[in-house]
Short mmCIF file of C-alpha atoms in Angstrom, two decimals:
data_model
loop_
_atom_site.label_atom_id
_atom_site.label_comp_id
_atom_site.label_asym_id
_atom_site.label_seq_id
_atom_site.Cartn_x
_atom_site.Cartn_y
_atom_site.Cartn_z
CA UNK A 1 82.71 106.57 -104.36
CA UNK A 2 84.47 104.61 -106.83
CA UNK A 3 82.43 106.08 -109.67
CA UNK A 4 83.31 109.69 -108.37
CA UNK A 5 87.05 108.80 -108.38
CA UNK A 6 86.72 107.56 -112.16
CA UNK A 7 85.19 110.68 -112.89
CA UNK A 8 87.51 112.54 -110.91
CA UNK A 9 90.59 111.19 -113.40
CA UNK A 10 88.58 112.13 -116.03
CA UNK A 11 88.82 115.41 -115.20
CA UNK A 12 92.30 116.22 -114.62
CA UNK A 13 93.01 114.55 -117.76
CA UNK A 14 90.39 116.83 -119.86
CA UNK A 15 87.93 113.95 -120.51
CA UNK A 16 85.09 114.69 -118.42
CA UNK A 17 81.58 114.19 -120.10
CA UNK A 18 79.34 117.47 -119.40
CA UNK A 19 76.11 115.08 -118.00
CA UNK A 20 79.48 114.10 -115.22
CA UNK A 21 80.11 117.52 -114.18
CA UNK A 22 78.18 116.91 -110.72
CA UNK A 23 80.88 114.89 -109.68
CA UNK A 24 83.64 117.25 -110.80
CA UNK A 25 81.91 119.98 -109.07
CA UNK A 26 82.91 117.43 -106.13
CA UNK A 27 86.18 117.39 -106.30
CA UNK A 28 86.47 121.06 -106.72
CA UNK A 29 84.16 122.00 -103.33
CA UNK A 30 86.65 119.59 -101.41
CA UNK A 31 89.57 120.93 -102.74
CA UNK A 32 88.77 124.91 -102.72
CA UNK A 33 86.65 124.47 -99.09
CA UNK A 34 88.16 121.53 -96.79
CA UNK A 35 84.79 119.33 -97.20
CA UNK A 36 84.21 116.39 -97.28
CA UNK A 37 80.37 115.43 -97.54
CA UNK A 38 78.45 113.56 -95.39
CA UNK A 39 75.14 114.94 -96.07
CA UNK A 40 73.60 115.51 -99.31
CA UNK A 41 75.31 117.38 -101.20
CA UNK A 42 73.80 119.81 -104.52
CA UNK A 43 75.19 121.38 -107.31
CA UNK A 44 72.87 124.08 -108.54
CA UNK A 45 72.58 127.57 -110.72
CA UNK A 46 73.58 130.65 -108.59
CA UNK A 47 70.98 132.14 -106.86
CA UNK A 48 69.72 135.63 -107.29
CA UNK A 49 70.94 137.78 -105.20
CA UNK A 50 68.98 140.81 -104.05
CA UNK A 51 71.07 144.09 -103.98
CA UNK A 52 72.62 144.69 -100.95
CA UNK A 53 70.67 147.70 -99.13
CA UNK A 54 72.66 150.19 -96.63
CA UNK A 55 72.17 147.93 -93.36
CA UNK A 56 70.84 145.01 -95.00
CA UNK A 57 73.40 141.95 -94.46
CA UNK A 58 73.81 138.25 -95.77
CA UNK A 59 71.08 138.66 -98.16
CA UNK A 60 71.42 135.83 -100.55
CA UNK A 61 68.56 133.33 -100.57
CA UNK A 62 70.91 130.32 -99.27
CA UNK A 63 71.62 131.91 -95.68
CA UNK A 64 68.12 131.46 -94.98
CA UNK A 65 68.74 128.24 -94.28
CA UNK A 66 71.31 129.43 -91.14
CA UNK A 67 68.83 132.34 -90.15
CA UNK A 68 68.31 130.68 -86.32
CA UNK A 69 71.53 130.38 -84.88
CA UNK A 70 72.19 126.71 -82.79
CA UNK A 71 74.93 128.07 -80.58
CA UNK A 72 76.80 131.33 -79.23
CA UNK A 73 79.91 131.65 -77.60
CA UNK A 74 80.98 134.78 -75.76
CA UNK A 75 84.40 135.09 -76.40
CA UNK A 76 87.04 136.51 -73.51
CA UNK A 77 86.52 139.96 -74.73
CA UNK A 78 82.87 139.45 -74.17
CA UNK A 79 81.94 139.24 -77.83
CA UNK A 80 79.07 136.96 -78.87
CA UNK A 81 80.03 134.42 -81.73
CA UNK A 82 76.72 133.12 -83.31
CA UNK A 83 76.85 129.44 -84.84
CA UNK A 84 76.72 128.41 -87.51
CA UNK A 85 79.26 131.29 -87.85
CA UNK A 86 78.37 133.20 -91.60
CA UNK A 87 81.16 134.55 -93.79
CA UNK A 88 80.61 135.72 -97.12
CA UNK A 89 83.73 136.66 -99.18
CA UNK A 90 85.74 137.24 -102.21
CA UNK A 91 88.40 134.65 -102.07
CA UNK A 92 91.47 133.34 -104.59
CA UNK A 93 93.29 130.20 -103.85
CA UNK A 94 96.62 129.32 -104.55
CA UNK A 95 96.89 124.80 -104.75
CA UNK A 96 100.10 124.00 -105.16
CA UNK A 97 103.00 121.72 -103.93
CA UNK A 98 105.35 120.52 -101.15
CA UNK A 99 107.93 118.43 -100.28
CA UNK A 100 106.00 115.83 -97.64
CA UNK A 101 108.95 114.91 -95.57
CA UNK A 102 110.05 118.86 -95.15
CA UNK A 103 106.37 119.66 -94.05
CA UNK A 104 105.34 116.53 -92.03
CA UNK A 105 108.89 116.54 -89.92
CA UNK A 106 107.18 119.94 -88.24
CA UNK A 107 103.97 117.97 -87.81
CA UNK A 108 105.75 114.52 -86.55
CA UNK A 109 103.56 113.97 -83.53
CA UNK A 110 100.24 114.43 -85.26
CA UNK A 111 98.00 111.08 -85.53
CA UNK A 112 97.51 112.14 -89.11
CA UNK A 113 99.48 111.91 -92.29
CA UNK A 114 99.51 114.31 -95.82
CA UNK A 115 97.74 112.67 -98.40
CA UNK A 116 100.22 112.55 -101.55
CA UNK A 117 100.29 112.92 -105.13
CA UNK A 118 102.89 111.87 -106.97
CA UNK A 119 105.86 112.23 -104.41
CA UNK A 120 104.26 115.78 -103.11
CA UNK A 121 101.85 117.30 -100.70
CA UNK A 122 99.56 119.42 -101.27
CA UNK A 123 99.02 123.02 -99.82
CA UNK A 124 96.29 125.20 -100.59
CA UNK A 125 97.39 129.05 -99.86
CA UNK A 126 94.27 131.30 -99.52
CA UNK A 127 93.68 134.89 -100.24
CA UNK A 128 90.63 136.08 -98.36
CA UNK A 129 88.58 139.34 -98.91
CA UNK A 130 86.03 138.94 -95.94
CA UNK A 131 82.60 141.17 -96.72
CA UNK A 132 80.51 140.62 -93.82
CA UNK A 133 80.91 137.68 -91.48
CA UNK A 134 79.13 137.34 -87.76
CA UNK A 135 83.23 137.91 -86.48
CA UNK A 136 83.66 141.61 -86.84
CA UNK A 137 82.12 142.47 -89.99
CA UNK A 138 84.55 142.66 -93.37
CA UNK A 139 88.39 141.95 -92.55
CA UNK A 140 91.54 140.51 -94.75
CA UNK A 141 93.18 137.24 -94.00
CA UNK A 142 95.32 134.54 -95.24
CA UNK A 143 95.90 130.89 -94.32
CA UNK A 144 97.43 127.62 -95.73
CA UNK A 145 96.23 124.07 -94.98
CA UNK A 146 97.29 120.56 -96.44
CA UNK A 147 95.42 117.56 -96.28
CA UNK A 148 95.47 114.47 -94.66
CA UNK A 149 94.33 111.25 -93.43
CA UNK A 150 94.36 109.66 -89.85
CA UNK A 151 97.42 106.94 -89.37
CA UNK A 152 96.33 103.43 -89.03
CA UNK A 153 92.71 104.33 -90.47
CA UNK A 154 93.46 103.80 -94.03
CA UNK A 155 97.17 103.48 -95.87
CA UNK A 156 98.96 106.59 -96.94
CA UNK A 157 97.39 107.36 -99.87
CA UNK A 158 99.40 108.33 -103.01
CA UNK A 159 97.81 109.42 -106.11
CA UNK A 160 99.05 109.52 -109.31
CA UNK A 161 100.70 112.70 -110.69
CA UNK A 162 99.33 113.21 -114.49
CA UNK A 163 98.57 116.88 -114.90
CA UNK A 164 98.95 120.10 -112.25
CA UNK A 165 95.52 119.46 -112.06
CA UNK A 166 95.81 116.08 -110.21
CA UNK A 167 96.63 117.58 -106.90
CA UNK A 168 92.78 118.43 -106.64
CA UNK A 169 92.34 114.97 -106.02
CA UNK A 170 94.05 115.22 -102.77
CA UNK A 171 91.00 116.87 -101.33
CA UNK A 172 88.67 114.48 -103.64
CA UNK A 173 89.64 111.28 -102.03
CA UNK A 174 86.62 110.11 -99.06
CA UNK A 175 88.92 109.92 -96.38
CA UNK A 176 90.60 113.50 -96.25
CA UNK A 177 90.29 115.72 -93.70
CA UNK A 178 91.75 119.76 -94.38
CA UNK A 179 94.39 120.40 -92.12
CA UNK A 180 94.81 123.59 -91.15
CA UNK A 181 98.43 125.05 -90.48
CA UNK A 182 98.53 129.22 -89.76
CA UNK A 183 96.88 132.36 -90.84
CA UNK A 184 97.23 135.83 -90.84
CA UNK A 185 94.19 138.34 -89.93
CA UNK A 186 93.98 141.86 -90.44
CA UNK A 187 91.51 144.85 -90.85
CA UNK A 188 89.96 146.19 -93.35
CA UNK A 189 89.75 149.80 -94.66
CA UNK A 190 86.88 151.41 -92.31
CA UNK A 191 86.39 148.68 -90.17
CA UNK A 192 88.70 148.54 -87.22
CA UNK A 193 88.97 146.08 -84.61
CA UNK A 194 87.25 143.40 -86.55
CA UNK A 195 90.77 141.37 -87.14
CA UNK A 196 90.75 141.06 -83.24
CA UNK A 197 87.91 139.64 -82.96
CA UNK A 198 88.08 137.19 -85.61
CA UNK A 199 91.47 136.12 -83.99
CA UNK A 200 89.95 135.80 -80.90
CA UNK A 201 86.85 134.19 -81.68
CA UNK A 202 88.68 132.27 -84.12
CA UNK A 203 91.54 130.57 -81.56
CA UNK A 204 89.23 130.31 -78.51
CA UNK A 205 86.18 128.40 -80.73
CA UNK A 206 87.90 126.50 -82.79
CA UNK A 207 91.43 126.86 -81.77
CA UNK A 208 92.64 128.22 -84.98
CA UNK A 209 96.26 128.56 -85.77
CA UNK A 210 95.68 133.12 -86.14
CA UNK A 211 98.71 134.68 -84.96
CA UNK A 212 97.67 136.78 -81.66
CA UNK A 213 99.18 139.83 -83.48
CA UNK A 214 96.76 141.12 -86.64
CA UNK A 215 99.31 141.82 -89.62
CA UNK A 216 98.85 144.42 -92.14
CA UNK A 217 97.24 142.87 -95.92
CA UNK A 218 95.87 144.51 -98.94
CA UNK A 219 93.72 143.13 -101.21
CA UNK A 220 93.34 145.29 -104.82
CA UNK A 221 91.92 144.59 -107.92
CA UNK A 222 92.19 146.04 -111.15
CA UNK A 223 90.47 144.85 -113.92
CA UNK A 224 90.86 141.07 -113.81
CA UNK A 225 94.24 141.61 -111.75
CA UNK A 226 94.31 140.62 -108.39
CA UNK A 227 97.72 142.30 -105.92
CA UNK A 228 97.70 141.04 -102.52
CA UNK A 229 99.96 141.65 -100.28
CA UNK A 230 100.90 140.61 -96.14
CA UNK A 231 103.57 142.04 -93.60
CA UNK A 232 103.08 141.09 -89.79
CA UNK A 233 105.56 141.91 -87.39
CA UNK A 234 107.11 144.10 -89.64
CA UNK A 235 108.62 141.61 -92.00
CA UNK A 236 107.04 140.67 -95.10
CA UNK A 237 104.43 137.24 -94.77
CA UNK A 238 103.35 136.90 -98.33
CA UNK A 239 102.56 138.78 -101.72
CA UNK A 240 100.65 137.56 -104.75
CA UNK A 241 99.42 139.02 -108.20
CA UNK A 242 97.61 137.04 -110.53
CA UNK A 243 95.47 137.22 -113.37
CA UNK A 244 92.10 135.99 -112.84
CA UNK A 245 91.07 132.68 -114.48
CA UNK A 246 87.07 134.13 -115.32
CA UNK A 247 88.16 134.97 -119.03
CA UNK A 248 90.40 131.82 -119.25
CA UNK A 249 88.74 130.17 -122.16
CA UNK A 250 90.35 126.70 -120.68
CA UNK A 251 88.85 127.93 -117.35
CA UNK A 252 86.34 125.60 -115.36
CA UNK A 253 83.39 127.80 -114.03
CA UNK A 254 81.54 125.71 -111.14
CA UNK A 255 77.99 126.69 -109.07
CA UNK A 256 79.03 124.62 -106.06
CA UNK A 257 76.18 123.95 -102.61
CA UNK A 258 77.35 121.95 -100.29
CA UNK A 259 75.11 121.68 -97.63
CA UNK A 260 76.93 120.34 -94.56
CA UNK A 261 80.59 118.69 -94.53
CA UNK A 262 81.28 115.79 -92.38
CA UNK A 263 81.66 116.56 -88.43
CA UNK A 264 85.40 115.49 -88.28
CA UNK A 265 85.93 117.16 -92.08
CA UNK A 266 88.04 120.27 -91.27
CA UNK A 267 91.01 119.84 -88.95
CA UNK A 268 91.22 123.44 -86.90
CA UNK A 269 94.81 123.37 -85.76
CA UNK A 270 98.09 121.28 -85.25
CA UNK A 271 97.52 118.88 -81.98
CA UNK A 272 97.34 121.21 -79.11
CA UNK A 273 97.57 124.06 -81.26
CA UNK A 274 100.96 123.68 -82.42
CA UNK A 275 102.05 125.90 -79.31
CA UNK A 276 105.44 123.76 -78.32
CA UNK A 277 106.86 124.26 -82.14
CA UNK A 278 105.98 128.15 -82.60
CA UNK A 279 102.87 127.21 -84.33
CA UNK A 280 100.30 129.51 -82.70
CA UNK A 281 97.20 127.40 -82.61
CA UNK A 282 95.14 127.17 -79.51
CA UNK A 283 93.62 124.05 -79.54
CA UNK A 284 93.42 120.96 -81.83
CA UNK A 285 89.41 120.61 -83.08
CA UNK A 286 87.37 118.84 -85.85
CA UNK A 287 84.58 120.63 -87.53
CA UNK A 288 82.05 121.03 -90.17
CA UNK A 289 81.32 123.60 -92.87
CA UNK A 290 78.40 124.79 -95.28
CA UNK A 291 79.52 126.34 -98.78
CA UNK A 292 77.85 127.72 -101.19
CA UNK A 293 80.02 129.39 -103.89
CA UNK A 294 80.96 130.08 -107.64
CA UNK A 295 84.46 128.20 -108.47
CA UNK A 296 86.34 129.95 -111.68
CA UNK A 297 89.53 126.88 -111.89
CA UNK A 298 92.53 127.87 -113.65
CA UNK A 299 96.12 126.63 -114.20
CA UNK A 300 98.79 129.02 -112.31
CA UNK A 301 100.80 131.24 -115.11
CA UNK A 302 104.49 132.58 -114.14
CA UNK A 303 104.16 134.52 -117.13
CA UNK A 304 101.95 136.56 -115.45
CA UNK A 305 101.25 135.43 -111.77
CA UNK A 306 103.52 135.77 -108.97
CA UNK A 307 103.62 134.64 -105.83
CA UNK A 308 106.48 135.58 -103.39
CA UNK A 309 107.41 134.40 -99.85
CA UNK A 310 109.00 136.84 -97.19
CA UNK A 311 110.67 135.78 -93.73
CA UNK A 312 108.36 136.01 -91.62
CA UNK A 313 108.44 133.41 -88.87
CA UNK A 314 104.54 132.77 -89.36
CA UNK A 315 104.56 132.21 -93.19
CA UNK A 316 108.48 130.93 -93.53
CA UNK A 317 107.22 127.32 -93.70
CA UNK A 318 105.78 127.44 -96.40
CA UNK A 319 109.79 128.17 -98.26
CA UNK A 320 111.03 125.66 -96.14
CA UNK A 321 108.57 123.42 -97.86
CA UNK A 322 109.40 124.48 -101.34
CA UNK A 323 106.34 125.29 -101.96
CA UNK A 324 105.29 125.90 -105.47
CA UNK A 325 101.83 126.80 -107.12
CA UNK A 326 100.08 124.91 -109.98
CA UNK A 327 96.36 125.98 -109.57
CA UNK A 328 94.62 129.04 -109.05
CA UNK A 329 91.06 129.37 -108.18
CA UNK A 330 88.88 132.63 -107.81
CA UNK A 331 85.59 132.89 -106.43
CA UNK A 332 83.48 136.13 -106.58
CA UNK A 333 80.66 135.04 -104.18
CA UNK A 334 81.79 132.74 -101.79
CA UNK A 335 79.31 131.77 -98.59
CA UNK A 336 80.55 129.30 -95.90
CA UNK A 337 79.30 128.75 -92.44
CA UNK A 338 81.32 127.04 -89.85
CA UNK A 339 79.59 124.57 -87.75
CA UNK A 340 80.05 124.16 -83.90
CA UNK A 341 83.03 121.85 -82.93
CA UNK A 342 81.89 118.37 -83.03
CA UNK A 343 84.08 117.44 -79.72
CA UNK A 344 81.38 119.10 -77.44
CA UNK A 345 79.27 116.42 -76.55
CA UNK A 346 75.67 116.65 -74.74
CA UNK A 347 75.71 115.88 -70.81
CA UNK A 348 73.91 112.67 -71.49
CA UNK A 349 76.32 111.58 -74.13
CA UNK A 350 78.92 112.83 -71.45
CA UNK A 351 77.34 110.33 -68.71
CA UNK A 352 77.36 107.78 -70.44
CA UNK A 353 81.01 107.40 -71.43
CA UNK A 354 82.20 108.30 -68.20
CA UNK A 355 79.56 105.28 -66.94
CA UNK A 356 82.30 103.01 -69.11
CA UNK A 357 84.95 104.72 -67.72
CA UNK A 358 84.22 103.34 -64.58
CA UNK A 359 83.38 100.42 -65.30
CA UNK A 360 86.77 99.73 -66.80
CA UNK A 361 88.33 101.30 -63.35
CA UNK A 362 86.14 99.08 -61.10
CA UNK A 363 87.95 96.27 -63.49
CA UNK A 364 91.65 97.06 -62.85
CA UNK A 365 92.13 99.55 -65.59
CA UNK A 366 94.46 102.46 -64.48
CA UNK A 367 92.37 105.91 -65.42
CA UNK A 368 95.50 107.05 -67.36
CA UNK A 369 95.12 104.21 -69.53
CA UNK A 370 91.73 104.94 -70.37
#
């Protein structure tokens, strides 16, 4: 770990030795996907992909490995959620940062703290172009997250500021965990009702922070621009036009695997989803993921990318926050799966902690207090 953080520096300051790149590659999956390893994880050449044939879905050689499903959930609508849950997408992300105290004092009775760098936080803003995914098929969405650590496991952690790439290493360091904090689902062209069920799969699984209401988003690309744009509610969420980084010649283009995060990795949703400060999460859970994706890293340009706030209730947090971009990241292919919650426990695991809880009744202890 303490080799990967050297290596990590390296990076952000421009000094990374190619035979190193593994290690960048890293940093990069954590900080574009929320993960943070706990199984092996492999950096490897793209695999060839078959062309997609009229009915033929998640074709790529690496779902194979998610073929057999583990778990389903029939959702209240009476939709059944396969898990592993597949998503393959088109996706741009937006790092940038925030002023801690701003964001945290909306967040103050979490048991977690933002991770730091410099005197910011940092939020990654995503721009999602959903495919195919076992939720509904293709759909548009946005979310933002931050990342943190849990209070009284480890000290804040601050990192040094020394480039607008050093906020990566907020999602580099071993103890982060992605926070998620709200998002914005919507339909795509030709496929109604699949926001819906994303939204509701999405909040009753893993208690996701997706406003009930699907908004209205548009995703284009011209050339190597990329326009997107988000009202919900009628009142403008979010737009965004950038250039993408793939003909950057300062660009950073990374095949990233990673083949399972660690179970408590990904953070679904403010503690009890948020619901008693206007949040609308569900439930608070802690989850793995699966990645496999193509990252094309680029600094953010205002000479040519844009990305403007509107005042909607859902997505004014993030100008509260003062939230400003310094990285922009595209990826063409991107493949994640999302792992059942780790809280569910087996009935014998279940017996045998309630076996200690009353053990610790029988001994004076007031259930409350367990």
């Amino acid at each position: 770990r303490n080799l990967f953080a050297h290596i990590m520096w390296q990076f952000v300051q421009g000094q990374v030795p190619r035979p190193y790149l593994q290690f960048v590659n890293m940093a990069l999956s954590r900080a574009c996907c929320g993960l943070r390893a706990s199984r092996q994880v492999f950096v490897r050449g793209l695999s060839t992909t078959a062309p997609r044939l009229a009915g033929a879905r998640f074709t790529d050689p690496w779902w194979r490995n998610f073929d057999q499903p583990t778990h389903g959930f029939r959702d209240s609508a009476g939709f059944v959620n396969r898990l592993p849950l597949r998503l393959e997408s088109q996706e741009i992300l937006v790092h940038g940062t925030v002023d801690p105290a701003k964001m945290w004092a909306e967040y103050d009775d979490e048991a977690f703290e933002p991770i730091l760098v410099g005197d910011k936080a940092v939020v990654t803003v995503w721009f999602n172009k959903f495919l195919d995914t076992d939720c509904g098929g293709a759909y548009l969405e946005t979310w933002y997250n931050t990342y943190v650590t849990r209070k009284g496991k480890v000290k804040q952690i601050t990192l040094p500021f020394e480039s607008p790439f050093s906020i990566l290493g907020a999602a580099a360091v071993p103890e982060t965990q992605s926070f998620l904090q709200r998002v914005i689902c919507s339909d795509a062209p030709g496929n109604p009702g699949a926001a819906m069920k994303a939204i509701t799969g999405g909040r009753e699984i893993f208690g996701f922070p997706k406003h009930p209401v699907p908004g209205t988003i548009s995703f284009v690309q011209e050339g190597d621009k990329v326009t997107f744009g988000c009202s919900h509610e009628n009142t403008q969420a979010i737009s965004m036009t950038c250039i993408l980084p793939d003909k950057d010649p300062h660009a950073l283009t990374v095949p990233v695997e990673v083949m399972e995060g660690a179970p408590d990795s990904n953070i679904g949703s403010p503690r009890l989803g948020g619901t008693h400060k206007g949040h609308n999460g569900a439930h608070q859970s802690f989850y793995s993921c699966s990645v496999k994706c193509t990252q094309i890293v680029g600094a953010w340009n205002p000479e040519t990318d844009s990305l403007k706030l509107g005042d909607n209730p859902h997505y004014a947090p993030l100008s509260r926050w003062d939230f400003q971009p310094l990285v922009k990241v595209h990826s063409p292919d991107f493949k994640i799966c999302a792992h059942k919650p780790s809280g569910w426990i087996s009935g014998e695991e279940a017996g045998a902690e309630v076996k200690i809880h009353e053990e610790k009744i029988a001994s004076g202890v007031m259930a409350g207090a367990l």
